[in-house]
Coordinates of C-alpha atoms in Angstrom, one line a residue:
M36 CA 185.5 41.9 106.2
A37 CA 184.2 43.7 103.2
G38 CA 180.5 44.1 103.0
I39 CA 178.2 43.8 100.0
S40 CA 177.2 47.1 98.7
P41 CA 173.5 47.7 98.5
I42 CA 171.9 48.0 95.0
S43 CA 170.5 51.3 94.0
P44 CA 166.7 51.4 93.3
T45 CA 167.5 52.2 89.6
H46 CA 169.7 49.1 89.2
F47 CA 167.2 47.0 91.0
L48 CA 164.4 48.1 88.6
F49 CA 166.6 47.5 85.6
L50 CA 167.6 44.0 86.8
S51 CA 164.0 43.1 87.6
F52 CA 162.9 44.3 84.1
L53 CA 165.6 42.1 82.5
L54 CA 164.6 39.1 84.6
F55 CA 160.8 39.4 83.9
S56 CA 161.5 40.1 80.2
A57 CA 163.5 36.8 79.9
I58 CA 160.7 34.9 81.7
A59 CA 158.0 36.4 79.5
L60 CA 160.0 35.6 76.3
A61 CA 160.5 32.0 77.4
I62 CA 156.8 31.6 78.1
A63 CA 155.8 33.2 74.8
E64 CA 158.2 31.0 72.8
D65 CA 156.8 27.9 74.6
E66 CA 153.2 28.8 73.8
N67 CA 153.9 29.4 70.1
S68 CA 156.5 26.7 69.5
F69 CA 154.5 25.2 66.6
A70 CA 155.1 28.3 64.5
R71 CA 158.0 30.6 63.9
T72 CA 159.3 33.2 61.4
V73 CA 161.9 31.8 59.0
N74 CA 164.4 33.8 56.9
R75 CA 163.6 32.9 53.3
K76 CA 167.4 32.8 52.5
R77 CA 167.8 29.9 54.9
L78 CA 165.3 28.0 52.6
G79 CA 167.3 28.9 49.5
L80 CA 164.7 31.3 48.3
R81 CA 166.1 34.2 46.3
K82 CA 164.4 36.8 44.2
E83 CA 161.0 36.0 43.0
K84 CA 160.6 35.7 39.2
L85 CA 157.8 35.4 36.7
S86 CA 158.0 32.6 34.2
H87 CA 155.8 31.7 31.2
F88 CA 155.3 28.2 29.9
R89 CA 153.5 27.1 26.8
L90 CA 152.6 23.4 26.8
Y91 CA 150.2 21.2 24.9
W92 CA 147.9 18.9 27.0
H93 CA 146.8 15.7 25.3
D94 CA 143.7 14.1 26.7
V95 CA 143.5 10.7 25.1
L96 CA 140.4 8.6 25.8
S97 CA 140.6 6.3 22.8
G98 CA 142.9 3.6 21.6
K99 CA 144.9 0.9 23.4
D100 CA 146.8 3.4 25.6
P101 CA 144.4 6.0 26.9
T102 CA 145.8 8.7 29.2
S103 CA 142.4 9.6 30.6
M104 CA 140.1 7.0 32.3
Q105 CA 136.6 7.5 33.7
I106 CA 136.7 6.4 37.4
V107 CA 133.2 7.6 38.4
P108 CA 130.3 7.6 36.0
P109 CA 127.8 10.5 35.7
V110 CA 125.0 10.5 38.4
S111 CA 122.4 10.1 35.6
N112 CA 122.4 8.6 32.1
T113 CA 120.2 11.5 31.0
S114 CA 122.5 14.3 32.1
M115 CA 123.6 16.4 29.1
T116 CA 126.6 17.7 31.0
R117 CA 127.7 14.3 32.4
F118 CA 127.3 15.8 35.9
G119 CA 129.3 13.8 38.5
A120 CA 131.6 12.0 36.0
V121 CA 135.2 11.9 37.1
Q122 CA 138.3 11.3 34.9
M123 CA 141.7 10.3 36.2
I124 CA 144.5 11.6 34.0
D125 CA 148.1 11.1 33.2
N126 CA 148.2 13.3 30.1
P127 CA 151.4 14.1 28.1
L128 CA 152.5 17.7 28.1
T129 CA 154.4 18.4 24.9
E130 CA 156.2 21.2 23.1
T131 CA 153.8 21.4 20.2
A132 CA 150.3 20.2 19.4
D133 CA 151.8 17.1 17.9
I134 CA 151.7 14.3 20.5
K135 CA 155.0 13.0 19.1
S136 CA 156.8 16.3 19.8
K137 CA 159.2 16.7 22.8
L138 CA 157.7 15.5 26.1
W139 CA 158.2 18.2 28.8
G140 CA 156.0 16.6 31.4
R141 CA 152.8 14.9 32.4
A142 CA 149.5 16.3 33.7
E143 CA 148.6 14.0 36.6
G144 CA 145.3 14.4 38.5
L145 CA 141.7 14.4 37.7
Y146 CA 138.9 16.4 36.3
A147 CA 135.2 16.2 37.1
S148 CA 132.0 17.4 35.5
A149 CA 130.8 19.9 38.2
S150 CA 128.0 21.8 36.4
Q151 CA 124.5 20.5 36.1
D152 CA 123.5 23.0 33.5
G153 CA 126.7 24.1 31.8
S154 CA 130.1 23.2 30.6
G155 CA 132.0 23.5 33.9
L156 CA 134.8 21.1 34.9
L157 CA 136.7 21.0 38.2
M158 CA 140.4 20.6 37.3
A159 CA 142.8 19.3 39.9
M160 CA 146.2 18.4 38.5
N161 CA 149.9 18.6 38.8
F162 CA 152.0 19.5 35.8
A163 CA 155.0 17.2 36.6
F164 CA 158.1 18.1 34.5
V165 CA 160.1 15.1 33.3
S166 CA 162.9 16.9 31.3
G167 CA 164.9 20.0 31.1
K168 CA 165.7 22.5 33.8
Y169 CA 162.5 21.8 35.7
N170 CA 162.8 18.0 35.7
G171 CA 161.4 16.7 39.0
S172 CA 159.5 19.9 39.7
S173 CA 155.7 20.4 39.4
I174 CA 153.1 23.2 39.1
T175 CA 149.7 22.6 40.8
I176 CA 146.5 23.8 39.0
F177 CA 143.1 23.7 40.7
G178 CA 140.0 25.4 39.5
R179 CA 137.0 25.7 37.3
N180 CA 137.3 25.1 33.5
P181 CA 134.3 26.2 31.5
F182 CA 135.6 24.0 28.6
L183 CA 133.3 25.3 25.8
E184 CA 134.6 28.9 26.2
K185 CA 137.4 29.9 23.8
V186 CA 139.9 30.8 26.6
R187 CA 139.6 29.5 30.1
E188 CA 141.6 30.7 33.1
M189 CA 142.5 28.6 36.2
P190 CA 144.6 29.4 39.2
V191 CA 148.1 28.0 39.9
I192 CA 147.9 27.3 43.6
G193 CA 151.4 26.0 44.3
G194 CA 154.2 23.7 43.2
S195 CA 157.2 21.6 44.2
G196 CA 160.9 21.6 43.6
L197 CA 161.8 24.8 41.7
F198 CA 158.2 25.9 42.1
R199 CA 157.9 26.0 45.8
F200 CA 155.6 28.8 46.9
A201 CA 154.4 29.2 43.3
R202 CA 151.3 31.2 42.4
G203 CA 149.8 32.4 39.2
Y204 CA 147.4 31.4 36.5
A205 CA 146.9 29.2 33.5
K206 CA 145.1 30.0 30.3
A207 CA 143.7 27.1 28.4
S208 CA 142.5 27.1 24.8
T209 CA 141.3 24.2 22.7
V210 CA 143.5 23.3 19.7
N211 CA 141.6 20.2 18.6
I212 CA 138.8 18.0 19.9
D213 CA 137.4 14.9 18.4
F214 CA 133.7 14.6 19.4
T215 CA 133.6 11.0 18.3
T216 CA 136.4 9.7 20.5
G217 CA 136.6 12.5 23.1
D218 CA 140.3 13.0 22.4
A219 CA 141.4 16.6 22.8
V220 CA 144.5 18.8 22.5
I221 CA 144.6 21.9 24.7
E222 CA 147.2 24.7 24.7
Y223 CA 148.1 25.8 28.2
N224 CA 149.9 29.1 28.8
I225 CA 151.0 29.3 32.4
Y226 CA 152.2 32.4 34.1
V227 CA 153.8 31.5 37.4
L228 CA 155.6 33.5 40.1
H229 CA 158.2 31.4 41.8
Y230 CA 161.7 31.7 43.4

């Protein structure tokens, strides 16, 4: 009867190392099962690119079809800055400053008067595209808007659709404001890195 040949100490150490490595790897995967590294190509992410968009944001408070509605009044009737006031918006984003020009999307979200002694608004909005190549995609802008300054800069913090993993910034400048009605047209130049 043929006997089982003994394992050399080198082979024994090698096999033990493989066994313990496999066990350690299985335990490590189990402990971190909520997170894993993903290959960006599997998500359809190719080379990152920089895009520039110029859109006109129409904040309409007057008339029979306003696109901006106050949902929270200011905390005080004597506040010069309307501190605490919150506006919900569904503003058209057009190709030119004329509200009747091509509609590229809608600015959906809100802005709030966040400064007690200045002209600071907190802007939280999605630029949701409704036509063209980016139809169904959106860019998310969230940040401070010192609206009395000539040019304001706000961060792009993300997006959806063709703007997944987006980041960048938006520059806003006032084209026209009617101090009687509160209606305003703002030019937005958005620079966004996306895939």
